[in-house]
mmCIF file of C-alpha atoms in Angstrom:
data_model
loop_
_atom_site.group_PDB
_atom_site.id
_atom_site.type_symbol
_atom_site.label_atom_id
_atom_site.label_comp_id
_atom_site.label_asym_id
_atom_site.label_seq_id
_atom_site.Cartn_x
_atom_site.Cartn_y
_atom_site.Cartn_z
ATOM 1 C CA MET C 25 96.329 93.470 122.277
ATOM 2 C CA PRO C 26 97.301 90.051 120.875
ATOM 3 C CA LEU C 27 101.044 89.795 120.244
ATOM 4 C CA ALA C 28 100.240 88.252 116.862
ATOM 5 C CA LEU C 29 99.223 91.738 115.708
ATOM 6 C CA VAL C 30 102.763 92.931 116.467
ATOM 7 C CA ALA C 31 104.186 90.188 114.246
ATOM 8 C CA LEU C 32 101.851 91.227 111.428
ATOM 9 C CA ALA C 33 102.857 94.874 111.920
ATOM 10 C CA ILE C 34 106.559 93.956 111.634
ATOM 11 C CA GLY C 35 105.887 92.204 108.344
ATOM 12 C CA ALA C 36 103.915 95.236 107.168
ATOM 13 C CA PHE C 37 106.824 97.505 108.142
ATOM 14 C CA GLY C 38 109.231 95.550 105.951
ATOM 15 C CA ILE C 39 106.826 95.459 103.017
ATOM 16 C CA GLY C 40 106.072 99.183 103.308
ATOM 17 C CA THR C 41 109.778 100.003 103.414
ATOM 18 C CA THR C 42 110.650 98.035 100.284
ATOM 19 C CA GLU C 43 107.682 99.473 98.393
ATOM 20 C CA PHE C 44 108.530 103.145 98.945
ATOM 21 C CA VAL C 45 112.305 103.259 99.567
ATOM 22 C CA ILE C 46 112.996 102.592 95.892
ATOM 23 C CA MET C 47 111.771 106.103 95.016
ATOM 24 C CA GLY C 48 114.614 107.728 96.927
ATOM 25 C CA LEU C 49 117.257 105.402 95.471
ATOM 26 C CA LEU C 50 116.396 105.562 91.754
ATOM 27 C CA PRO C 51 119.339 107.831 90.808
ATOM 28 C CA GLU C 52 121.887 105.509 92.468
ATOM 29 C CA ILE C 53 120.367 102.382 90.933
ATOM 30 C CA ALA C 54 120.094 103.992 87.483
ATOM 31 C CA ALA C 55 123.756 105.052 87.655
ATOM 32 C CA GLU C 56 125.009 101.591 88.647
ATOM 33 C CA PHE C 57 123.108 99.805 85.875
ATOM 34 C CA SER C 58 123.683 102.605 83.326
ATOM 35 C CA VAL C 59 119.976 103.121 82.612
ATOM 36 C CA SER C 60 117.916 106.317 82.488
ATOM 37 C CA ILE C 61 115.803 107.506 85.411
ATOM 38 C CA PRO C 62 112.563 106.761 83.479
ATOM 39 C CA SER C 63 113.845 103.234 82.812
ATOM 40 C CA ALA C 64 114.722 102.816 86.472
ATOM 41 C CA GLY C 65 111.147 103.906 87.206
ATOM 42 C CA LEU C 66 110.087 100.493 85.912
ATOM 43 C CA LEU C 67 111.186 99.201 89.321
ATOM 44 C CA VAL C 68 108.278 101.192 90.797
ATOM 45 C CA THR C 69 105.770 100.343 88.072
ATOM 46 C CA GLY C 70 106.737 96.675 88.014
ATOM 47 C CA TYR C 71 106.265 96.404 91.766
ATOM 48 C CA ALA C 72 102.819 98.024 91.664
ATOM 49 C CA LEU C 73 101.626 95.810 88.814
ATOM 50 C CA GLY C 74 103.066 92.785 90.598
ATOM 51 C CA VAL C 75 100.936 93.613 93.631
ATOM 52 C CA VAL C 76 97.778 93.947 91.530
ATOM 53 C CA ALA C 77 98.356 90.692 89.636
ATOM 54 C CA GLY C 78 100.006 88.722 92.412
ATOM 55 C CA ALA C 79 97.464 89.373 95.160
ATOM 56 C CA PRO C 80 94.616 87.202 93.788
ATOM 57 C CA VAL C 81 96.958 84.632 92.228
ATOM 58 C CA MET C 82 98.866 83.980 95.458
ATOM 59 C CA THR C 83 95.606 83.798 97.404
ATOM 60 C CA ILE C 84 94.078 81.292 94.997
ATOM 61 C CA LEU C 85 97.219 79.171 95.183
ATOM 62 C CA GLY C 86 96.975 79.293 98.975
ATOM 63 C CA THR C 87 93.336 78.248 99.300
ATOM 64 C CA LYS C 88 94.360 74.701 100.246
ATOM 65 C CA ILE C 89 96.514 75.640 103.256
ATOM 66 C CA ASN C 90 95.833 77.470 106.511
ATOM 67 C CA ARG C 91 96.390 81.196 106.806
ATOM 68 C CA LYS C 92 99.374 81.103 109.150
ATOM 69 C CA THR C 93 101.298 78.822 106.804
ATOM 70 C CA MET C 94 100.407 81.063 103.870
ATOM 71 C CA LEU C 95 101.629 84.160 105.717
ATOM 72 C CA MET C 96 104.944 82.406 106.411
ATOM 73 C CA LEU C 97 105.329 81.400 102.770
ATOM 74 C CA LEU C 98 104.586 84.963 101.686
ATOM 75 C CA MET C 99 107.264 86.353 104.010
ATOM 76 C CA GLY C 100 109.690 83.800 102.562
ATOM 77 C CA LEU C 101 108.861 85.080 99.069
ATOM 78 C CA PHE C 102 109.388 88.655 100.277
ATOM 79 C CA ILE C 103 112.819 87.762 101.690
ATOM 80 C CA ALA C 104 113.858 85.996 98.467
ATOM 81 C CA GLY C 105 112.814 88.942 96.296
ATOM 82 C CA ASN C 106 114.741 91.489 98.349
ATOM 83 C CA LEU C 107 117.853 89.291 98.509
ATOM 84 C CA LEU C 108 117.689 88.932 94.723
ATOM 85 C CA SER C 109 117.494 92.722 94.410
ATOM 86 C CA ALA C 110 120.426 93.154 96.791
ATOM 87 C CA VAL C 111 122.776 90.947 94.736
ATOM 88 C CA ALA C 112 121.372 91.657 91.252
ATOM 89 C CA PRO C 113 124.192 91.715 88.654
ATOM 90 C CA ALA C 114 121.994 93.364 85.995
ATOM 91 C CA PHE C 115 118.959 95.630 85.813
ATOM 92 C CA GLY C 116 116.717 92.813 84.544
ATOM 93 C CA VAL C 117 117.573 90.711 87.590
ATOM 94 C CA MET C 118 116.862 93.685 89.853
ATOM 95 C CA LEU C 119 113.447 94.100 88.215
ATOM 96 C CA ALA C 120 112.771 90.377 88.673
ATOM 97 C CA GLY C 121 113.630 90.693 92.362
ATOM 98 C CA ARG C 122 111.194 93.602 92.742
ATOM 99 C CA ILE C 123 108.421 91.607 91.094
ATOM 100 C CA VAL C 124 109.108 88.533 93.253
ATOM 101 C CA ALA C 125 108.902 90.681 96.402
ATOM 102 C CA SER C 126 105.705 92.364 95.172
ATOM 103 C CA LEU C 127 103.914 89.030 94.834
ATOM 104 C CA ALA C 128 103.856 88.792 98.626
ATOM 105 C CA HIS C 129 102.531 92.319 99.197
ATOM 106 C CA GLY C 130 98.811 92.130 98.428
ATOM 107 C CA ALA C 131 98.265 88.628 99.760
ATOM 108 C CA PHE C 132 100.098 89.391 103.023
ATOM 109 C CA PHE C 133 98.020 92.480 103.764
ATOM 110 C CA GLY C 134 94.797 90.840 102.597
ATOM 111 C CA ILE C 135 95.216 87.588 104.509
ATOM 112 C CA GLY C 136 96.758 89.476 107.419
ATOM 113 C CA SER C 137 93.635 91.655 107.632
ATOM 114 C CA VAL C 138 91.457 88.565 107.896
ATOM 115 C CA VAL C 139 93.710 87.028 110.563
ATOM 116 C CA ALA C 140 93.864 90.293 112.539
ATOM 117 C CA ALA C 141 90.064 90.559 112.486
ATOM 118 C CA GLU C 142 89.705 86.973 113.742
ATOM 119 C CA LEU C 143 92.031 87.554 116.686
ATOM 120 C CA VAL C 144 89.736 90.086 118.386
ATOM 121 C CA ALA C 145 86.073 90.611 119.249
ATOM 122 C CA PRO C 146 83.771 91.652 116.368
ATOM 123 C CA ASP C 147 83.506 95.224 117.672
ATOM 124 C CA LYS C 148 87.302 95.637 117.583
ATOM 125 C CA ARG C 149 88.027 94.323 114.085
ATOM 126 C CA ALA C 150 88.837 97.652 112.428
ATOM 127 C CA GLY C 151 91.166 98.543 115.298
ATOM 128 C CA ALA C 152 93.029 95.251 114.869
ATOM 129 C CA ILE C 153 93.383 95.850 111.125
ATOM 130 C CA ALA C 154 94.679 99.353 111.868
ATOM 131 C CA ILE C 155 97.358 97.946 114.202
ATOM 132 C CA MET C 156 98.677 95.751 111.381
ATOM 133 C CA PHE C 157 98.659 98.695 108.960
ATOM 134 C CA THR C 158 100.556 100.751 111.543
ATOM 135 C CA GLY C 159 103.634 98.882 110.338
ATOM 136 C CA LEU C 160 103.093 100.318 106.853
ATOM 137 C CA THR C 161 102.626 103.872 108.123
ATOM 138 C CA VAL C 162 105.653 103.695 110.436
ATOM 139 C CA ALA C 163 107.676 102.464 107.469
ATOM 140 C CA ASN C 164 107.047 105.809 105.799
ATOM 141 C CA ILE C 165 108.162 107.703 108.910
ATOM 142 C CA VAL C 166 111.233 105.620 109.813
ATOM 143 C CA GLY C 167 111.999 102.861 107.323
ATOM 144 C CA VAL C 168 111.898 104.836 104.085
ATOM 145 C CA PRO C 169 114.028 107.863 105.117
ATOM 146 C CA LEU C 170 116.483 105.623 107.007
ATOM 147 C CA GLY C 171 116.696 103.213 104.078
ATOM 148 C CA THR C 172 117.245 106.103 101.693
ATOM 149 C CA PHE C 173 119.998 107.527 103.926
ATOM 150 C CA VAL C 174 121.759 104.153 104.184
ATOM 151 C CA GLY C 175 121.441 103.564 100.445
ATOM 152 C CA GLN C 176 122.912 106.959 99.599
ATOM 153 C CA ALA C 177 125.683 106.672 102.215
ATOM 154 C CA VAL C 178 126.929 103.085 101.833
ATOM 155 C CA GLY C 179 125.071 101.682 98.821
ATOM 156 C CA TRP C 180 121.532 100.746 97.859
ATOM 157 C CA ARG C 181 122.363 97.022 98.000
ATOM 158 C CA VAL C 182 122.848 97.346 101.757
ATOM 159 C CA THR C 183 119.358 98.833 102.043
ATOM 160 C CA PHE C 184 117.761 95.843 100.343
ATOM 161 C CA GLY C 185 119.833 93.478 102.473
ATOM 162 C CA ILE C 186 118.496 95.185 105.609
ATOM 163 C CA VAL C 187 114.946 94.968 104.259
ATOM 164 C CA ALA C 188 115.426 91.230 103.689
ATOM 165 C CA ALA C 189 116.596 90.928 107.315
ATOM 166 C CA LEU C 190 113.390 92.689 108.411
ATOM 167 C CA GLY C 191 111.536 90.010 106.487
ATOM 168 C CA VAL C 192 113.336 87.331 108.498
ATOM 169 C CA VAL C 193 112.218 89.024 111.734
ATOM 170 C CA GLY C 194 108.645 89.207 110.413
ATOM 171 C CA LEU C 195 108.720 85.533 109.415
ATOM 172 C CA ALA C 196 109.973 84.511 112.852
ATOM 173 C CA GLY C 197 107.280 86.631 114.496
ATOM 174 C CA VAL C 198 104.497 85.051 112.436
ATOM 175 C CA ALA C 199 105.848 81.558 113.145
ATOM 176 C CA LYS C 200 106.069 82.213 116.898
ATOM 177 C CA LEU C 201 103.101 84.475 117.650
ATOM 178 C CA VAL C 202 100.335 83.942 115.105
ATOM 179 C CA PRO C 203 98.038 81.089 116.177
ATOM 180 C CA ASP C 204 97.581 78.138 113.859
ATOM 181 C CA LEU C 205 94.141 79.149 112.647
ATOM 182 C CA PRO C 206 92.350 76.392 110.734
ATOM 183 C CA ARG C 207 90.859 76.963 107.302
ATOM 184 C CA PRO C 208 87.193 77.953 107.668
ATOM 185 C CA GLU C 209 84.773 75.090 107.183
ATOM 186 C CA GLY C 210 83.466 75.017 103.649
ATOM 187 C CA ALA C 211 86.013 77.534 102.370
ATOM 188 C CA HIS C 212 86.818 77.029 98.710
ATOM 189 C CA LEU C 213 87.581 79.097 95.642
ATOM 190 C CA ARG C 214 84.039 79.109 94.229
ATOM 191 C CA LYS C 215 82.669 80.519 97.478
ATOM 192 C CA GLU C 216 85.427 83.155 97.604
ATOM 193 C CA LEU C 217 84.646 84.246 94.032
ATOM 194 C CA ALA C 218 80.940 84.442 94.824
ATOM 195 C CA ALA C 219 81.638 87.376 97.158
ATOM 196 C CA PHE C 220 82.262 89.554 94.098
ATOM 197 C CA ARG C 221 78.604 89.242 93.112
ATOM 198 C CA ASN C 222 77.787 91.446 96.106
ATOM 199 C CA ILE C 223 77.448 95.018 94.837
ATOM 200 C CA GLN C 224 78.570 96.358 98.223
ATOM 201 C CA VAL C 225 81.911 94.521 97.902
ATOM 202 C CA VAL C 226 82.421 95.967 94.414
ATOM 203 C CA LEU C 227 81.492 99.484 95.569
ATOM 204 C CA ALA C 228 83.910 99.288 98.522
ATOM 205 C CA MET C 229 86.722 98.285 96.161
ATOM 206 C CA ALA C 230 85.830 101.109 93.770
ATOM 207 C CA MET C 231 85.989 103.527 96.717
ATOM 208 C CA THR C 232 89.443 102.141 97.497
ATOM 209 C CA VAL C 233 90.684 102.719 93.935
ATOM 210 C CA LEU C 234 89.304 106.268 93.706
ATOM 211 C CA GLY C 235 89.827 107.410 97.293
ATOM 212 C CA PHE C 236 93.435 106.365 97.771
ATOM 213 C CA GLY C 237 94.085 107.139 94.114
ATOM 214 C CA GLY C 238 93.269 110.726 94.996
ATOM 215 C CA VAL C 239 96.124 110.694 97.519
ATOM 216 C CA PHE C 240 98.712 109.388 95.067
ATOM 217 C CA ALA C 241 97.686 111.761 92.294
ATOM 218 C CA ALA C 242 99.275 114.491 94.407
ATOM 219 C CA ILE C 243 102.008 112.593 96.270
ATOM 220 C CA THR C 244 103.515 110.991 93.149
ATOM 221 C CA TYR C 245 104.525 114.455 91.906
ATOM 222 C CA ILE C 246 105.320 115.932 95.292
ATOM 223 C CA ALA C 247 109.029 116.463 94.503
ATOM 224 C CA PRO C 248 108.649 118.740 91.455
ATOM 225 C CA MET C 249 105.622 120.430 93.031
ATOM 226 C CA MET C 250 107.504 121.329 96.198
ATOM 227 C CA THR C 251 110.762 122.352 94.515
ATOM 228 C CA GLU C 252 109.326 124.204 91.520
ATOM 229 C CA VAL C 253 106.168 125.696 93.071
ATOM 230 C CA ALA C 254 106.642 125.906 96.854
ATOM 231 C CA GLY C 255 110.343 126.729 96.634
ATOM 232 C CA TYR C 256 111.724 123.938 98.830
ATOM 233 C CA SER C 257 115.184 122.515 98.218
ATOM 234 C CA ALA C 258 115.483 118.997 96.828
ATOM 235 C CA GLY C 259 116.828 117.776 100.174
ATOM 236 C CA ALA C 260 113.699 118.962 101.987
ATOM 237 C CA VAL C 261 111.460 116.601 100.010
ATOM 238 C CA THR C 262 112.547 113.632 102.160
ATOM 239 C CA TRP C 263 111.329 115.352 105.315
ATOM 240 C CA LEU C 264 108.111 116.423 103.653
ATOM 241 C CA LEU C 265 107.501 112.749 102.895
ATOM 242 C CA VAL C 266 108.188 111.967 106.562
ATOM 243 C CA LEU C 267 105.497 114.521 107.376
ATOM 244 C CA PHE C 268 103.189 112.691 104.971
ATOM 245 C CA GLY C 269 104.041 109.457 106.780
ATOM 246 C CA ILE C 270 103.170 111.010 110.140
ATOM 247 C CA GLY C 271 99.803 112.001 108.682
ATOM 248 C CA MET C 272 99.298 108.422 107.473
ATOM 249 C CA PHE C 273 100.095 107.126 110.955
ATOM 250 C CA LEU C 274 97.622 109.464 112.647
ATOM 251 C CA GLY C 275 94.922 108.826 110.041
ATOM 252 C CA ASN C 276 95.339 105.073 110.352
ATOM 253 C CA LEU C 277 94.893 105.171 114.136
ATOM 254 C CA THR C 278 91.870 107.460 113.823
ATOM 255 C CA GLY C 279 90.301 105.266 111.163
ATOM 256 C CA GLY C 280 90.848 102.145 113.225
ATOM 257 C CA ARG C 281 89.332 103.758 116.312
ATOM 258 C CA PHE C 282 86.131 105.053 114.758
ATOM 259 C CA ALA C 283 85.467 102.534 111.968
ATOM 260 C CA ASP C 284 84.138 99.956 114.426
ATOM 261 C CA ARG C 285 81.486 102.425 115.630
ATOM 262 C CA LYS C 286 80.792 104.924 112.819
ATOM 263 C CA LEU C 287 82.118 103.356 109.641
ATOM 264 C CA MET C 288 80.086 105.162 106.976
ATOM 265 C CA PRO C 289 80.156 108.600 108.695
ATOM 266 C CA LEU C 290 83.928 108.212 108.955
ATOM 267 C CA LEU C 291 84.126 107.555 105.205
ATOM 268 C CA TYR C 292 81.964 110.599 104.457
ATOM 269 C CA VAL C 293 84.195 112.859 106.548
ATOM 270 C CA SER C 294 87.535 111.461 105.372
ATOM 271 C CA LEU C 295 86.679 111.280 101.654
ATOM 272 C CA GLY C 296 84.906 114.641 101.657
ATOM 273 C CA GLY C 297 87.731 116.278 103.594
ATOM 274 C CA LEU C 298 90.306 114.691 101.290
ATOM 275 C CA ALA C 299 88.582 116.065 98.190
ATOM 276 C CA ILE C 300 88.497 119.577 99.688
ATOM 277 C CA VAL C 301 92.115 119.507 100.894
ATOM 278 C CA LEU C 302 93.394 118.228 97.536
ATOM 279 C CA ALA C 303 91.539 121.005 95.729
ATOM 280 C CA LEU C 304 93.009 123.582 98.124
ATOM 281 C CA PHE C 305 96.493 122.138 97.553
ATOM 282 C CA THR C 306 96.552 123.902 94.190
ATOM 283 C CA LEU C 307 96.667 127.133 96.217
ATOM 284 C CA THR C 308 98.567 126.096 99.351
ATOM 285 C CA ALA C 309 101.352 124.554 97.229
ATOM 286 C CA HIS C 310 102.602 128.117 96.672
ATOM 287 C CA SER C 311 103.413 128.562 100.376
ATOM 288 C CA LYS C 312 106.046 126.510 102.210
ATOM 289 C CA ILE C 313 104.183 126.458 105.535
ATOM 290 C CA LEU C 314 100.729 125.844 104.065
ATOM 291 C CA ALA C 315 102.093 123.184 101.696
ATOM 292 C CA ALA C 316 103.661 121.263 104.597
ATOM 293 C CA ALA C 317 100.416 121.427 106.588
ATOM 294 C CA THR C 318 98.446 120.252 103.556
ATOM 295 C CA ILE C 319 100.751 117.276 102.996
ATOM 296 C CA LEU C 320 100.172 116.215 106.614
ATOM 297 C CA LEU C 321 96.390 116.477 106.124
ATOM 298 C CA ILE C 322 96.462 114.510 102.859
ATOM 299 C CA GLY C 323 98.269 111.655 104.612
ATOM 300 C CA ALA C 324 95.876 111.721 107.571
ATOM 301 C CA LEU C 325 92.627 111.935 105.592
ATOM 302 C CA GLY C 326 93.797 109.466 102.961
ATOM 303 C CA PHE C 327 94.846 106.745 105.378
ATOM 304 C CA ALA C 328 91.821 107.280 107.622
ATOM 305 C CA THR C 329 89.901 105.527 104.819
ATOM 306 C CA VAL C 330 92.019 102.357 104.897
ATOM 307 C CA PRO C 331 90.710 100.519 108.025
ATOM 308 C CA PRO C 332 87.026 101.290 107.295
ATOM 309 C CA LEU C 333 87.258 100.275 103.631
ATOM 310 C CA GLN C 334 89.120 97.069 104.480
ATOM 311 C CA LYS C 335 86.614 96.293 107.243
ATOM 312 C CA ARG C 336 83.671 97.007 104.954
ATOM 313 C CA VAL C 337 84.981 94.504 102.424
ATOM 314 C CA LEU C 338 85.401 91.911 105.179
ATOM 315 C CA ASP C 339 81.901 92.576 106.519
ATOM 316 C CA GLN C 340 80.187 92.465 103.133
ATOM 317 C CA ALA C 341 82.107 89.370 101.996
ATOM 318 C CA HIS C 342 81.251 87.517 105.213
ATOM 319 C CA GLY C 343 81.779 83.772 105.022
ATOM 320 C CA ALA C 344 84.367 84.097 102.233
ATOM 321 C CA PRO C 345 86.428 87.207 102.992
ATOM 322 C CA THR C 346 89.981 86.190 102.091
ATOM 323 C CA LEU C 347 90.066 86.736 98.330
ATOM 324 C CA ALA C 348 87.950 89.897 98.547
ATOM 325 C CA SER C 349 90.257 91.306 101.231
ATOM 326 C CA VAL C 350 93.327 90.542 99.139
ATOM 327 C CA VAL C 351 91.861 92.024 95.951
ATOM 328 C CA ASN C 352 91.012 95.192 97.883
ATOM 329 C CA ILE C 353 94.707 95.556 98.757
ATOM 330 C CA GLY C 354 95.440 95.288 95.044
ATOM 331 C CA ALA C 355 92.833 97.993 94.505
ATOM 332 C CA PHE C 356 94.990 100.434 96.497
ATOM 333 C CA ASN C 357 97.865 99.856 94.079
ATOM 334 C CA LEU C 358 95.554 100.015 91.080
ATOM 335 C CA GLY C 359 94.431 103.424 92.317
ATOM 336 C CA ASN C 360 98.071 104.459 92.727
ATOM 337 C CA ALA C 361 98.926 103.463 89.158
ATOM 338 C CA LEU C 362 95.785 105.077 87.678
ATOM 339 C CA SER C 363 96.189 108.374 89.518
ATOM 340 C CA ALA C 364 99.930 108.603 88.797
ATOM 341 C CA TRP C 365 99.190 108.159 85.083
ATOM 342 C CA LEU C 366 96.380 110.741 85.108
ATOM 343 C CA GLY C 367 98.579 113.192 87.004
ATOM 344 C CA GLY C 368 101.295 112.765 84.392
ATOM 345 C CA VAL C 369 98.752 113.369 81.622
ATOM 346 C CA VAL C 370 97.654 116.753 82.986
ATOM 347 C CA ILE C 371 101.258 117.839 83.590
ATOM 348 C CA SER C 372 102.225 116.821 80.044
ATOM 349 C CA ALA C 373 99.225 118.769 78.757
ATOM 350 C CA GLY C 374 100.786 121.927 80.147
ATOM 351 C CA PHE C 375 98.558 122.533 83.172
ATOM 352 C CA GLY C 376 101.481 122.731 85.602
ATOM 353 C CA TYR C 377 102.785 120.743 88.557
ATOM 354 C CA THR C 378 99.761 121.524 90.739
ATOM 355 C CA ALA C 379 97.279 120.114 88.205
ATOM 356 C CA PRO C 380 97.433 116.558 89.635
ATOM 357 C CA ASN C 381 95.810 117.953 92.787
ATOM 358 C CA TRP C 382 92.629 118.642 90.788
ATOM 359 C CA VAL C 383 92.771 115.066 89.512
ATOM 360 C CA GLY C 384 93.084 113.839 93.098
ATOM 361 C CA ALA C 385 90.186 116.005 94.257
ATOM 362 C CA ALA C 386 87.980 114.630 91.462
ATOM 363 C CA LEU C 387 88.897 111.034 92.334
ATOM 364 C CA ALA C 388 88.261 111.523 96.059
ATOM 365 C CA GLY C 389 84.967 113.295 95.312
ATOM 366 C CA SER C 390 83.920 110.371 93.118
ATOM 367 C CA ALA C 391 84.737 107.966 95.959
ATOM 368 C CA LEU C 392 82.536 110.055 98.275
ATOM 369 C CA GLY C 393 79.696 109.779 95.752
ATOM 370 C CA LEU C 394 80.082 105.997 95.726
ATOM 371 C CA ALA C 395 79.999 105.936 99.545
ATOM 372 C CA VAL C 396 76.711 107.833 99.557
ATOM 373 C CA TRP C 397 75.285 105.498 96.903
ATOM 374 C CA SER C 398 76.464 102.436 98.815
ATOM 375 C CA ALA C 399 74.735 103.637 101.999
ATOM 376 C CA ALA C 400 71.544 104.409 100.074
ATOM 377 C CA LEU C 401 71.476 100.900 98.613
ATOM 378 C CA GLU C 402 71.996 99.436 102.075
ATOM 379 C CA ARG C 403 69.039 101.393 103.487
ATOM 380 C CA ARG C 404 66.749 100.333 100.662
ATOM 381 C CA PRO C 405 64.182 97.843 102.011
ATOM 382 C CA ARG C 406 64.295 94.428 100.492
ATOM 383 C CA VAL C 407 61.093 93.392 98.750
ATOM 384 C CA ALA C 408 59.998 89.933 99.755
ATOM 385 C CA VAL C 409 58.907 87.622 96.974
ATOM 386 C CA ALA C 410 55.358 86.411 97.568
ATOM 387 C CA GLU C 411 54.769 82.702 97.773
ATOM 388 C CA PRO C 412 52.545 81.418 94.958
ATOM 389 C CA LEU C 413 49.045 80.405 95.984
ATOM 390 C CA VAL C 414 48.469 76.695 95.914
ATOM 391 C CA GLN C 415 45.051 75.401 95.032
ATOM 392 C CA HIS C 416 43.817 72.518 97.169
#
């Protein structure tokens, strides 16, 4: 395994920690800045929207430099954003720091996926991508609960200072271990944009939005669902999220292992299984043991889709994969925002805390339908255009 993949995983660990740790620290941050919890929730929304908007913008701005340099600049942006959050004197400054940090998120994972794929043989690309994303999954097992504990014990500013220090380690790792890969010959913005004319690229991104959106429809409302329906204490929610993180870790490794050999069958199984498990969650949420097992399965099946979907985008956008890869990372966050909103709609409509699970099942089922359609289009024989007859 190239050591450069370890450096990318460290960067992913820091980014994953800062993305999710905020959810456990909202009460402390809201209290310090004297804002309501819903207002403090803008720190989550602002970050997600920053990822969606920042991913293509940062990539376009970086089309003139090589990928290693761009990864280093992105880690520098990540460090600056978290330091700004750590010392923020007002809520507006804290929000600005979150947005600055989010601008690095999509581009780092997107460009990092391309770099990881280039470091290994073609038949090991999905596995290399999965190794980088392991940093994100481990963040949910270790970084997020530890960051939440530190923030609650000694102050949330310390948590963001530690996250910034992780960024420094990631930056040093990229500088030392990632090879100085040249820009591909003929790479330019017009060619990168042309990849979006490929229907298979668009379908893969739509699967990303719907499939991972299905996961977050349920997980966004996991706290009230587990405390009000399953009967867990509020303190147990942190460990249930660790269980979800373990599922993500296992699903990521499984997806990376099999995507290089059986990409589409893997998507059928993971998306189909996810739709079924989310639908069953409306029932299993009433049992502590079954709810915990279901949360583990949701994490595993949901993240098993990540390496194959990212690899499919890279494969279909061959020759100009960078922007497509980055936009697909933004698609994950777009799915998160969409599903969280839809889940809130059904709860507000009076259908109960388990209703978002039906939303998630519908989204994952729709992603499965797109996967089947995508495979059918790929199998369709291409009709050759006959050459006109020339009279002599």
